[in-house]
């Protein structure tokens, strides 16, 4: 969650010798291809002495005064932010496996690394408080504009170092424990059943869902996240939502906050010095989120005071955090972070998954057959054990993430000098791991252009462990990943058990907003099985 800005993508300028390095056969999901380097090997003086200088890293050349920022300026620029996935593919094709994008006004250089071995080495060498490239606008908001609220523990999104470690240590145990996630199978199933009823009523005579169906998916996602993070049903799936209703305002605010991050950060950052209209609206949106979360957290705290609790198992995620920390602000900031990065991320992932299912009917039928085997009686409530048996369905999702990664990349800000792809890279550079590109490179994945979920179930061929990492890796792996997986699996199990999805319109191109997803009306056709 919250990491795609610096994740631009690239398809390959072929490195002729690479295929021999990855000639080993593929392996099951739990035994995917490992690199042939020593990931934790120490960098010594000899390694640095033999490295090429940073100035020789290839990449677009900056021009005086404007650097490379001009390339993102409308009309005169070369790079459209919505097409940055294509731009990074071009980077790899033109410059090779390491590319420097420097001269960005107001921000550090970006270094794109298209080598899964190097990515693995960097992940495995990082310490307990790795720095992920921050969203400067969110950092400014938390550390300056609303420092009165966030104080010294501003959460996990846009936060680094010891502050990040302290806050994460307070919330990660209840969030990441499987038994916590298991408690939410039934609540998420109820939300999803309401959503499917909403979808049934929204279809036209042919069974087509409305043009704005992507907004409806956001409503489902928000209802799920509200149930997890705030212990409430927000009412997002009501059939009579108005534009000024609270649920729709939350959806609009989340979309705005995330989808304008790229605009705020990649174009000239005047907002850092003067309150531009875009920055002012961003601040107002964030203030709205704080007020919303604070209100619901305070209500949950009042309910907890009178709740009879015999064991920790009686407590929800929110109640466990409130009880263990005793500070409602910790729970409020946790909820804020989950909502802020969760709504758009999960929604856009689901848009992509459903679109791919509707346009790949053979694979959709395999999922439906598996779901029928595991759930012969559609009226029976789902269990965590049921979901655990949906191996092909999970593999389908992983294959969508590999080919059309919603989060187009991850990254790290170097805390010390490093040698990457033979170049001496100085401290402070922001290194980008473009997952959407490495996951589609022949060097790391066999027949990458072929959509084949079976590759995640032990099929033959290359499948590098670090080529496709939709949730990241290591200490900063996505905190809400278990809940994201749960929501996606429950939706697919309930929907495909009863309905067949089809798509009968012009093919959709993918584009970057904050996430990478189908761009255009998602007019799926929903037909009873």
Short mmCIF file of C-alpha atoms in Angstrom, two decimals:
data_model
loop_
_atom_site.label_atom_id
_atom_site.label_comp_id
_atom_site.label_asym_id
_atom_site.label_seq_id
_atom_site.Cartn_x
_atom_site.Cartn_y
_atom_site.Cartn_z
CA UNK A 1 0.00 0.00 0.00
CA UNK A 2 1.17 3.70 -0.74
CA UNK A 3 4.23 2.96 -2.74
CA UNK A 4 3.53 3.25 -6.47
CA UNK A 5 4.69 6.81 -7.17
CA UNK A 6 8.31 5.80 -7.62
CA UNK A 7 7.40 2.60 -9.33
CA UNK A 8 7.58 3.28 -12.99
CA UNK A 9 7.92 0.37 -15.36
CA UNK A 10 10.02 -0.97 -18.22
CA UNK A 11 10.24 -3.71 -20.76
CA UNK A 12 13.52 -4.96 -21.78
CA UNK A 13 16.42 -3.89 -23.74
CA UNK A 14 17.70 -7.46 -24.02
CA UNK A 15 20.79 -8.34 -22.10
CA UNK A 16 22.20 -11.09 -24.25
CA UNK A 17 23.92 -13.06 -21.53
CA UNK A 18 21.03 -12.96 -19.06
CA UNK A 19 19.20 -16.03 -20.30
CA UNK A 20 22.07 -18.30 -19.30
CA UNK A 21 22.07 -16.89 -15.78
CA UNK A 22 18.45 -17.91 -15.29
CA UNK A 23 18.50 -21.25 -17.07
CA UNK A 24 17.40 -23.24 -14.03
CA UNK A 25 13.93 -24.69 -14.19
CA UNK A 26 11.04 -23.10 -12.38
CA UNK A 27 9.48 -24.37 -9.25
CA UNK A 28 6.39 -24.35 -7.06
CA UNK A 29 5.11 -21.17 -5.43
CA UNK A 30 6.96 -22.00 -2.20
CA UNK A 31 10.20 -22.83 -4.03
CA UNK A 32 10.49 -20.20 -6.69
CA UNK A 33 13.79 -19.49 -8.40
CA UNK A 34 16.48 -18.08 -6.16
CA UNK A 35 19.23 -15.77 -7.30
CA UNK A 36 22.77 -16.93 -7.91
CA UNK A 37 24.33 -14.17 -5.85
CA UNK A 38 24.97 -13.95 -2.13
CA UNK A 39 22.25 -11.47 -1.14
CA UNK A 40 23.79 -10.55 2.21
CA UNK A 41 27.39 -10.32 0.96
CA UNK A 42 29.23 -7.38 2.49
CA UNK A 43 30.40 -4.57 0.24
CA UNK A 44 34.13 -4.04 0.76
CA UNK A 45 36.59 -1.42 -0.41
CA UNK A 46 37.57 -3.51 -3.42
CA UNK A 47 33.95 -3.65 -4.64
CA UNK A 48 33.66 0.13 -4.42
CA UNK A 49 37.07 0.64 -6.02
CA UNK A 50 36.05 -1.44 -9.04
CA UNK A 51 32.63 0.18 -9.44
CA UNK A 52 31.88 2.65 -12.20
CA UNK A 53 31.08 6.20 -11.06
CA UNK A 54 27.49 7.33 -10.51
CA UNK A 55 27.87 9.95 -13.23
CA UNK A 56 28.08 7.17 -15.82
CA UNK A 57 24.70 5.60 -15.00
CA UNK A 58 22.67 5.94 -18.22
CA UNK A 59 19.40 7.84 -18.37
CA UNK A 60 17.61 10.90 -19.75
CA UNK A 61 19.91 13.92 -19.65
CA UNK A 62 18.69 16.95 -17.66
CA UNK A 63 18.80 20.42 -19.18
CA UNK A 64 19.99 23.57 -17.37
CA UNK A 65 17.54 25.08 -14.88
CA UNK A 66 14.64 22.73 -15.69
CA UNK A 67 16.51 19.44 -15.20
CA UNK A 68 14.28 16.54 -16.18
CA UNK A 69 11.16 18.01 -14.55
CA UNK A 70 10.17 19.59 -17.87
CA UNK A 71 9.54 16.10 -19.26
CA UNK A 72 6.43 15.87 -17.00
CA UNK A 73 5.04 19.28 -17.99
CA UNK A 74 1.85 19.15 -20.12
CA UNK A 75 2.16 19.98 -23.83
CA UNK A 76 5.95 20.46 -23.91
CA UNK A 77 6.85 17.40 -21.85
CA UNK A 78 7.61 13.91 -23.14
CA UNK A 79 6.14 11.87 -20.28
CA UNK A 80 2.44 11.66 -19.45
CA UNK A 81 2.09 10.71 -15.78
CA UNK A 82 -0.85 8.42 -16.61
CA UNK A 83 1.45 6.49 -18.97
CA UNK A 84 4.45 6.23 -16.68
CA UNK A 85 4.28 2.44 -16.81
CA UNK A 86 5.05 2.72 -20.54
CA UNK A 87 7.71 5.33 -19.85
CA UNK A 88 9.65 3.00 -17.61
CA UNK A 89 9.40 0.23 -20.18
CA UNK A 90 10.94 2.69 -22.58
CA UNK A 91 13.69 3.43 -20.03
CA UNK A 92 14.72 -0.22 -19.96
CA UNK A 93 14.54 -0.59 -23.72
CA UNK A 94 16.61 2.54 -24.31
CA UNK A 95 19.09 2.55 -21.44
CA UNK A 96 19.37 -0.96 -19.98
CA UNK A 97 18.97 -2.62 -16.60
CA UNK A 98 19.83 0.46 -14.53
CA UNK A 99 18.56 3.95 -15.35
CA UNK A 100 19.06 7.29 -13.64
CA UNK A 101 16.35 9.96 -13.77
CA UNK A 102 18.03 12.97 -12.21
CA UNK A 103 17.42 16.68 -12.24
CA UNK A 104 13.95 16.49 -10.71
CA UNK A 105 13.28 19.86 -9.13
CA UNK A 106 12.75 19.55 -5.39
CA UNK A 107 13.38 15.81 -5.07
CA UNK A 108 16.26 13.28 -5.14
CA UNK A 109 17.32 11.32 -8.20
CA UNK A 110 15.31 8.23 -9.11
CA UNK A 111 17.30 5.11 -9.97
CA UNK A 112 15.37 2.37 -11.80
CA UNK A 113 16.74 -1.14 -11.30
CA UNK A 114 15.52 -3.88 -13.64
CA UNK A 115 17.45 -6.81 -12.21
CA UNK A 116 15.66 -9.19 -9.82
CA UNK A 117 18.99 -10.44 -8.40
CA UNK A 118 20.01 -6.91 -7.44
CA UNK A 119 16.54 -6.24 -6.04
CA UNK A 120 16.79 -9.36 -3.89
CA UNK A 121 20.27 -8.43 -2.66
CA UNK A 122 19.11 -4.97 -1.64
CA UNK A 123 16.01 -6.25 0.14
CA UNK A 124 17.97 -8.89 2.06
CA UNK A 125 20.69 -6.47 3.15
CA UNK A 126 18.42 -3.77 4.54
CA UNK A 127 18.25 -3.18 8.26
CA UNK A 128 15.28 -3.03 10.66
CA UNK A 129 14.18 0.48 9.59
CA UNK A 130 14.42 0.65 5.79
CA UNK A 131 13.50 3.95 4.15
CA UNK A 132 10.90 3.71 1.43
CA UNK A 133 10.73 6.68 -0.96
CA UNK A 134 8.33 9.00 0.82
CA UNK A 135 5.39 10.94 -0.47
CA UNK A 136 6.71 14.45 0.30
CA UNK A 137 3.21 15.93 0.32
CA UNK A 138 2.08 13.45 3.00
CA UNK A 139 5.31 13.96 4.94
CA UNK A 140 4.75 17.72 4.92
CA UNK A 141 1.14 17.27 6.00
CA UNK A 142 1.98 14.95 8.89
CA UNK A 143 5.16 16.65 10.10
CA UNK A 144 4.27 20.30 9.55
CA UNK A 145 0.64 21.09 8.72
CA UNK A 146 -0.87 18.76 11.33
CA UNK A 147 2.05 18.09 13.64
CA UNK A 148 -0.36 19.12 16.41
CA UNK A 149 -2.29 15.91 15.74
CA UNK A 150 0.36 13.40 14.66
CA UNK A 151 3.10 14.41 17.09
CA UNK A 152 6.03 11.98 17.42
CA UNK A 153 4.18 8.85 16.21
CA UNK A 154 2.69 9.80 12.83
CA UNK A 155 1.92 6.29 11.60
CA UNK A 156 3.49 4.05 8.96
CA UNK A 157 2.60 5.73 5.66
CA UNK A 158 5.06 8.44 4.66
CA UNK A 159 7.03 7.86 7.88
CA UNK A 160 10.54 6.45 8.31
CA UNK A 161 13.23 5.52 10.80
CA UNK A 162 12.60 5.16 14.50
CA UNK A 163 9.20 6.88 14.36
CA UNK A 164 8.02 4.31 11.82
CA UNK A 165 9.45 1.39 13.81
CA UNK A 166 7.82 2.49 17.08
CA UNK A 167 4.40 2.97 15.55
CA UNK A 168 4.49 -0.24 13.53
CA UNK A 169 5.53 -2.22 16.64
CA UNK A 170 2.35 -1.00 18.34
CA UNK A 171 -0.05 -2.20 15.64
CA UNK A 172 1.62 -4.94 13.57
CA UNK A 173 0.94 -7.84 15.93
CA UNK A 174 -2.87 -7.61 15.86
CA UNK A 175 -2.95 -6.66 12.16
CA UNK A 176 -0.70 -9.45 10.91
CA UNK A 177 -1.81 -12.33 13.12
CA UNK A 178 -3.77 -14.93 11.09
CA UNK A 179 -6.25 -15.41 13.93
CA UNK A 180 -7.15 -11.72 13.72
CA UNK A 181 -7.82 -12.00 9.98
CA UNK A 182 -9.92 -15.14 10.49
CA UNK A 183 -12.34 -13.16 12.65
CA UNK A 184 -13.21 -11.00 9.64
CA UNK A 185 -14.23 -13.73 7.18
CA UNK A 186 -17.88 -13.51 8.23
CA UNK A 187 -18.07 -9.67 8.38
CA UNK A 188 -16.41 -9.32 4.96
CA UNK A 189 -18.72 -12.01 3.58
CA UNK A 190 -21.77 -10.05 4.75
CA UNK A 191 -20.46 -6.87 3.12
CA UNK A 192 -19.76 -8.79 -0.08
CA UNK A 193 -23.22 -10.36 -0.15
CA UNK A 194 -24.70 -6.87 0.09
CA UNK A 195 -22.44 -5.78 -2.75
CA UNK A 196 -23.52 -8.66 -4.98
CA UNK A 197 -27.18 -7.81 -4.32
CA UNK A 198 -26.36 -4.24 -5.27
CA UNK A 199 -24.71 -5.49 -8.49
CA UNK A 200 -27.77 -7.61 -9.30
CA UNK A 201 -30.03 -4.58 -9.07
CA UNK A 202 -27.64 -2.33 -11.01
CA UNK A 203 -27.57 -4.47 -14.19
CA UNK A 204 -29.38 -3.44 -17.34
CA UNK A 205 -31.51 -5.74 -19.50
CA UNK A 206 -28.46 -7.46 -21.00
CA UNK A 207 -26.88 -8.01 -17.62
CA UNK A 208 -24.30 -5.22 -18.11
CA UNK A 209 -23.14 -3.31 -15.05
CA UNK A 210 -23.19 0.51 -15.20
CA UNK A 211 -20.46 2.74 -16.62
CA UNK A 212 -19.51 3.90 -13.13
CA UNK A 213 -19.03 0.36 -11.80
CA UNK A 214 -15.45 1.19 -10.74
CA UNK A 215 -16.97 3.68 -8.28
CA UNK A 216 -19.22 0.89 -6.99
CA UNK A 217 -16.13 -1.25 -6.36
CA UNK A 218 -14.70 1.64 -4.36
CA UNK A 219 -17.91 1.64 -2.30
CA UNK A 220 -17.51 -2.07 -1.54
CA UNK A 221 -13.84 -1.57 -0.67
CA UNK A 222 -14.61 1.32 1.65
CA UNK A 223 -17.34 -0.67 3.37
CA UNK A 224 -14.87 -3.52 3.95
CA UNK A 225 -12.13 -1.24 5.26
CA UNK A 226 -14.58 0.63 7.49
CA UNK A 227 -15.67 -2.67 9.01
CA UNK A 228 -12.04 -3.64 9.71
CA UNK A 229 -10.47 -0.32 10.71
CA UNK A 230 -13.40 1.48 12.34
CA UNK A 231 -15.68 -1.36 13.52
CA UNK A 232 -18.66 0.07 11.65
CA UNK A 233 -20.77 -0.38 8.56
CA UNK A 234 -20.48 2.98 6.82
CA UNK A 235 -23.51 2.48 4.59
CA UNK A 236 -21.56 2.77 1.35
CA UNK A 237 -23.68 0.16 -0.44
CA UNK A 238 -26.94 1.99 0.03
CA UNK A 239 -28.78 2.33 -3.27
CA UNK A 240 -29.61 5.99 -2.69
CA UNK A 241 -26.19 7.52 -2.00
CA UNK A 242 -26.00 11.17 -2.98
CA UNK A 243 -22.90 13.05 -4.07
CA UNK A 244 -22.70 14.85 -0.74
CA UNK A 245 -23.30 11.74 1.41
CA UNK A 246 -20.53 10.85 3.83
CA UNK A 247 -19.55 7.54 2.15
CA UNK A 248 -19.28 9.19 -1.27
CA UNK A 249 -17.29 12.06 0.24
CA UNK A 250 -14.87 9.52 1.73
CA UNK A 251 -14.45 7.79 -1.63
CA UNK A 252 -13.92 11.09 -3.44
CA UNK A 253 -11.46 12.31 -0.82
CA UNK A 254 -9.41 9.09 -0.98
CA UNK A 255 -9.30 9.17 -4.77
CA UNK A 256 -8.21 12.80 -4.76
CA UNK A 257 -5.58 12.36 -2.05
CA UNK A 258 -3.90 9.43 -3.78
CA UNK A 259 -4.40 10.28 -7.44
CA UNK A 260 -2.91 13.73 -7.09
CA UNK A 261 0.23 12.53 -5.35
CA UNK A 262 1.96 12.04 -8.71
CA UNK A 263 0.95 15.55 -9.81
CA UNK A 264 2.16 17.11 -6.55
CA UNK A 265 5.46 15.24 -6.54
CA UNK A 266 6.59 14.89 -10.14
CA UNK A 267 5.71 18.33 -11.41
CA UNK A 268 7.34 21.50 -10.13
CA UNK A 269 6.65 21.49 -6.35
CA UNK A 270 5.46 25.07 -5.90
CA UNK A 271 3.14 23.82 -3.15
CA UNK A 272 6.14 23.43 -0.86
CA UNK A 273 6.56 27.19 -0.81
CA UNK A 274 3.09 28.63 -1.49
CA UNK A 275 -0.35 27.10 -0.81
CA UNK A 276 -1.42 26.24 -4.37
CA UNK A 277 -5.10 25.36 -5.00
CA UNK A 278 -4.19 21.69 -5.44
CA UNK A 279 -2.24 21.63 -2.17
CA UNK A 280 -5.02 23.41 -0.30
CA UNK A 281 -7.57 20.86 -1.48
CA UNK A 282 -5.20 18.03 -0.52
CA UNK A 283 -4.90 19.44 3.03
CA UNK A 284 -8.68 19.83 3.34
CA UNK A 285 -9.18 16.24 2.23
CA UNK A 286 -6.71 14.96 4.79
CA UNK A 287 -8.35 17.00 7.54
CA UNK A 288 -11.67 15.41 6.56
CA UNK A 289 -10.13 11.97 7.04
CA UNK A 290 -8.80 12.84 10.48
CA UNK A 291 -12.18 14.15 11.65
CA UNK A 292 -13.93 11.06 10.29
CA UNK A 293 -11.57 8.55 11.89
CA UNK A 294 -11.48 10.39 15.20
CA UNK A 295 -15.27 10.35 15.44
CA UNK A 296 -15.60 6.62 14.81
CA UNK A 297 -12.65 5.71 17.03
CA UNK A 298 -14.14 7.65 19.93
CA UNK A 299 -17.44 5.82 19.44
CA UNK A 300 -15.59 2.47 19.47
CA UNK A 301 -13.80 3.47 22.66
CA UNK A 302 -17.11 4.21 24.38
CA UNK A 303 -18.50 0.81 23.29
CA UNK A 304 -15.39 -0.94 24.60
CA UNK A 305 -15.85 0.58 28.06
CA UNK A 306 -19.09 -1.36 28.53
CA UNK A 307 -18.19 -4.48 26.55
CA UNK A 308 -17.84 -7.77 28.46
CA UNK A 309 -14.51 -9.30 27.50
CA UNK A 310 -13.42 -12.74 28.69
CA UNK A 311 -10.41 -13.14 26.39
CA UNK A 312 -8.53 -11.38 23.61
CA UNK A 313 -10.54 -13.42 21.10
CA UNK A 314 -13.60 -11.34 22.02
CA UNK A 315 -11.93 -8.19 20.69
CA UNK A 316 -11.91 -6.77 17.20
CA UNK A 317 -8.71 -5.45 15.63
CA UNK A 318 -9.59 -1.91 16.63
CA UNK A 319 -10.53 -2.93 20.17
CA UNK A 320 -7.26 -4.82 20.59
CA UNK A 321 -5.27 -1.74 19.63
CA UNK A 322 -7.37 0.52 21.86
CA UNK A 323 -7.03 -1.85 24.79
CA UNK A 324 -3.30 -2.50 24.42
CA UNK A 325 -2.26 1.10 23.80
CA UNK A 326 -4.85 3.02 25.79
CA UNK A 327 -4.43 5.93 23.38
CA UNK A 328 -7.22 6.47 20.86
CA UNK A 329 -4.87 8.55 18.71
CA UNK A 330 -2.80 5.43 17.88
CA UNK A 331 -5.96 3.69 16.68
CA UNK A 332 -7.07 6.79 14.78
CA UNK A 333 -3.78 7.08 12.89
CA UNK A 334 -3.79 3.33 12.17
CA UNK A 335 -7.29 3.61 10.72
CA UNK A 336 -6.33 6.71 8.74
CA UNK A 337 -3.36 4.94 7.14
CA UNK A 338 -5.39 1.82 6.33
CA UNK A 339 -8.18 3.84 4.73
CA UNK A 340 -5.92 6.29 2.92
CA UNK A 341 -3.92 3.68 1.03
CA UNK A 342 -6.41 0.83 1.13
CA UNK A 343 -9.48 2.14 -0.68
CA UNK A 344 -7.88 2.94 -4.01
CA UNK A 345 -5.31 0.12 -3.91
CA UNK A 346 -7.79 -2.69 -3.29
CA UNK A 347 -10.44 -1.15 -5.55
CA UNK A 348 -8.10 -0.81 -8.53
CA UNK A 349 -6.74 -4.33 -7.93
CA UNK A 350 -10.29 -5.72 -7.99
CA UNK A 351 -11.11 -3.75 -11.16
CA UNK A 352 -8.11 -5.37 -12.83
CA UNK A 353 -8.86 -8.87 -11.52
CA UNK A 354 -12.52 -8.79 -12.58
CA UNK A 355 -11.65 -7.35 -16.00
CA UNK A 356 -9.07 -10.08 -16.58
CA UNK A 357 -11.52 -12.75 -15.40
CA UNK A 358 -14.21 -11.44 -17.77
CA UNK A 359 -11.82 -11.45 -20.74
CA UNK A 360 -10.17 -14.82 -19.92
CA UNK A 361 -13.17 -17.12 -19.76
CA UNK A 362 -11.20 -20.37 -19.77
CA UNK A 363 -9.34 -19.39 -16.62
CA UNK A 364 -12.54 -17.98 -15.11
CA UNK A 365 -14.22 -21.36 -15.57
CA UNK A 366 -11.34 -23.08 -13.79
CA UNK A 367 -11.82 -20.74 -10.85
CA UNK A 368 -15.58 -21.37 -10.85
CA UNK A 369 -15.05 -25.15 -10.92
CA UNK A 370 -12.63 -24.94 -8.00
CA UNK A 371 -15.02 -22.74 -6.03
CA UNK A 372 -17.88 -25.20 -6.65
CA UNK A 373 -15.74 -28.08 -5.38
CA UNK A 374 -14.80 -26.23 -2.22
CA UNK A 375 -18.27 -24.70 -1.75
CA UNK A 376 -20.82 -27.23 -3.05
CA UNK A 377 -23.59 -25.46 -1.12
CA UNK A 378 -23.54 -21.73 -1.97
CA UNK A 379 -25.79 -20.95 1.00
CA UNK A 380 -23.19 -22.18 3.52
CA UNK A 381 -21.12 -19.44 5.19
CA UNK A 382 -17.49 -19.18 4.12
CA UNK A 383 -14.70 -20.25 6.44
CA UNK A 384 -11.01 -19.39 6.45
CA UNK A 385 -10.34 -23.05 5.70
CA UNK A 386 -12.51 -22.84 2.57
CA UNK A 387 -10.57 -19.86 1.27
CA UNK A 388 -7.29 -21.61 1.98
CA UNK A 389 -8.27 -24.37 -0.47
CA UNK A 390 -8.80 -22.02 -3.41
CA UNK A 391 -5.34 -22.61 -4.84
CA UNK A 392 -6.08 -21.88 -8.49
CA UNK A 393 -8.11 -18.79 -7.62
CA UNK A 394 -5.21 -17.41 -5.62
CA UNK A 395 -2.82 -18.26 -8.46
CA UNK A 396 -5.06 -16.35 -10.89
CA UNK A 397 -4.82 -13.27 -8.68
CA UNK A 398 -1.03 -13.61 -8.46
CA UNK A 399 -0.80 -13.89 -12.25
CA UNK A 400 -2.89 -10.73 -12.67
CA UNK A 401 -0.57 -8.97 -10.23
CA UNK A 402 2.47 -10.23 -12.16
CA UNK A 403 1.32 -9.08 -15.59
CA UNK A 404 -0.68 -6.00 -14.54
CA UNK A 405 0.75 -5.10 -11.16
CA UNK A 406 -1.62 -2.63 -9.50
CA UNK A 407 1.32 -1.19 -7.60
CA UNK A 408 3.74 -0.65 -10.46
CA UNK A 409 6.79 -0.78 -8.24
CA UNK A 410 8.41 -0.54 -4.85
CA UNK A 411 11.52 1.27 -3.75
CA UNK A 412 14.03 2.32 -1.14
CA UNK A 413 15.94 5.48 -0.30
CA UNK A 414 19.59 4.51 0.18
CA UNK A 415 20.82 5.13 3.71
CA UNK A 416 24.43 4.45 2.75
CA UNK A 417 26.47 4.18 -0.42
CA UNK A 418 25.94 0.99 -2.42
CA UNK A 419 27.14 -0.73 -5.57
CA UNK A 420 24.23 -1.59 -7.86
CA UNK A 421 24.65 -3.21 -11.27
CA UNK A 422 28.35 -2.32 -11.10
CA UNK A 423 27.85 1.39 -10.35
CA UNK A 424 28.75 3.28 -7.16
CA UNK A 425 25.39 4.76 -6.03
CA UNK A 426 25.54 7.47 -3.34
CA UNK A 427 23.48 7.68 -0.20
CA UNK A 428 20.14 9.51 -0.61
CA UNK A 429 19.25 8.26 -4.08
CA UNK A 430 15.74 6.80 -4.37
CA UNK A 431 15.97 3.33 -5.90
CA UNK A 432 12.87 2.12 -7.77
CA UNK A 433 12.08 -1.57 -8.25
CA UNK A 434 9.61 -1.54 -11.19
CA UNK A 435 7.67 -4.72 -10.40
CA UNK A 436 5.42 -4.44 -13.41
CA UNK A 437 8.48 -4.66 -15.65
CA UNK A 438 10.60 -7.26 -13.88
CA UNK A 439 7.51 -9.48 -13.58
CA UNK A 440 7.23 -9.42 -17.37
CA UNK A 441 10.87 -10.02 -18.29
CA UNK A 442 11.99 -13.24 -19.95
CA UNK A 443 15.15 -13.26 -17.84
CA UNK A 444 13.11 -13.81 -14.69
CA UNK A 445 9.83 -15.37 -15.82
CA UNK A 446 9.39 -18.03 -18.50
CA UNK A 447 7.08 -16.98 -21.33
CA UNK A 448 6.10 -13.78 -19.50
CA UNK A 449 3.63 -12.73 -22.20
CA UNK A 450 1.56 -15.85 -21.53
CA UNK A 451 -1.14 -15.54 -18.87
CA UNK A 452 -0.68 -18.81 -16.99
CA UNK A 453 -1.82 -19.03 -13.33
CA UNK A 454 -0.45 -22.60 -13.19
CA UNK A 455 3.07 -21.18 -13.00
CA UNK A 456 2.31 -20.31 -9.35
CA UNK A 457 1.27 -23.92 -8.62
CA UNK A 458 4.53 -25.62 -9.47
CA UNK A 459 4.66 -25.44 -13.26
CA UNK A 460 7.92 -25.68 -15.17
CA UNK A 461 9.96 -22.63 -16.06
CA UNK A 462 11.64 -19.64 -14.48
CA UNK A 463 9.87 -17.66 -11.78
CA UNK A 464 12.22 -15.46 -9.81
CA UNK A 465 11.05 -14.84 -6.26
CA UNK A 466 11.79 -11.12 -6.45
CA UNK A 467 10.50 -10.42 -9.96
CA UNK A 468 6.92 -9.88 -8.80
CA UNK A 469 6.35 -8.54 -5.28
CA UNK A 470 2.90 -6.92 -5.17
CA UNK A 471 3.12 -6.31 -1.42
CA UNK A 472 6.81 -5.58 -1.16
CA UNK A 473 9.24 -7.52 1.04
CA UNK A 474 10.91 -7.39 4.42
CA UNK A 475 10.28 -5.05 7.31
CA UNK A 476 8.18 -2.68 5.20
CA UNK A 477 6.00 -5.31 3.57
CA UNK A 478 2.42 -4.07 3.21
CA UNK A 479 0.85 -3.98 6.67
CA UNK A 480 -2.68 -4.62 5.39
CA UNK A 481 -1.87 -7.41 2.92
CA UNK A 482 -3.72 -10.17 4.79
CA UNK A 483 -6.93 -8.14 4.81
CA UNK A 484 -6.48 -7.18 1.15
CA UNK A 485 -6.10 -10.86 0.21
CA UNK A 486 -9.11 -11.77 2.34
CA UNK A 487 -11.38 -9.20 0.69
CA UNK A 488 -10.33 -10.23 -2.84
CA UNK A 489 -10.74 -13.96 -2.14
CA UNK A 490 -14.16 -13.56 -0.51
CA UNK A 491 -15.42 -11.46 -3.43
CA UNK A 492 -14.23 -13.97 -6.05
CA UNK A 493 -15.60 -16.95 -4.10
CA UNK A 494 -19.05 -15.41 -3.65
CA UNK A 495 -19.34 -13.80 -7.09
CA UNK A 496 -17.96 -16.55 -9.36
CA UNK A 497 -19.84 -19.26 -7.46
CA UNK A 498 -23.09 -17.82 -8.80
CA UNK A 499 -22.25 -15.62 -11.78
CA UNK A 500 -20.26 -15.67 -14.99
CA UNK A 501 -18.54 -12.43 -15.94
CA UNK A 502 -18.16 -11.35 -19.56
CA UNK A 503 -16.98 -8.21 -21.34
CA UNK A 504 -18.49 -7.13 -24.68
CA UNK A 505 -17.04 -3.67 -25.28
CA UNK A 506 -13.84 -2.15 -26.64
CA UNK A 507 -10.72 -3.53 -24.90
CA UNK A 508 -9.50 -1.33 -22.07
CA UNK A 509 -5.99 0.04 -21.92
CA UNK A 510 -4.20 0.22 -18.58
CA UNK A 511 -3.11 3.59 -17.17
CA UNK A 512 -1.56 4.99 -13.99
CA UNK A 513 -3.61 7.16 -11.67
CA UNK A 514 -1.96 6.32 -8.38
CA UNK A 515 -2.41 2.65 -9.23
CA UNK A 516 -2.13 0.77 -12.52
CA UNK A 517 -5.56 -0.37 -13.65
CA UNK A 518 -7.97 -0.54 -16.62
CA UNK A 519 -8.72 2.95 -17.88
CA UNK A 520 -12.34 3.44 -18.93
CA UNK A 521 -15.86 2.24 -18.07
CA UNK A 522 -15.72 -1.25 -16.57
CA UNK A 523 -18.98 -2.47 -18.17
CA UNK A 524 -18.87 -6.11 -17.14
CA UNK A 525 -21.75 -8.42 -18.01
CA UNK A 526 -22.94 -10.48 -15.05
CA UNK A 527 -24.87 -13.62 -16.00
CA UNK A 528 -26.24 -16.36 -13.70
CA UNK A 529 -24.42 -19.68 -13.94
#
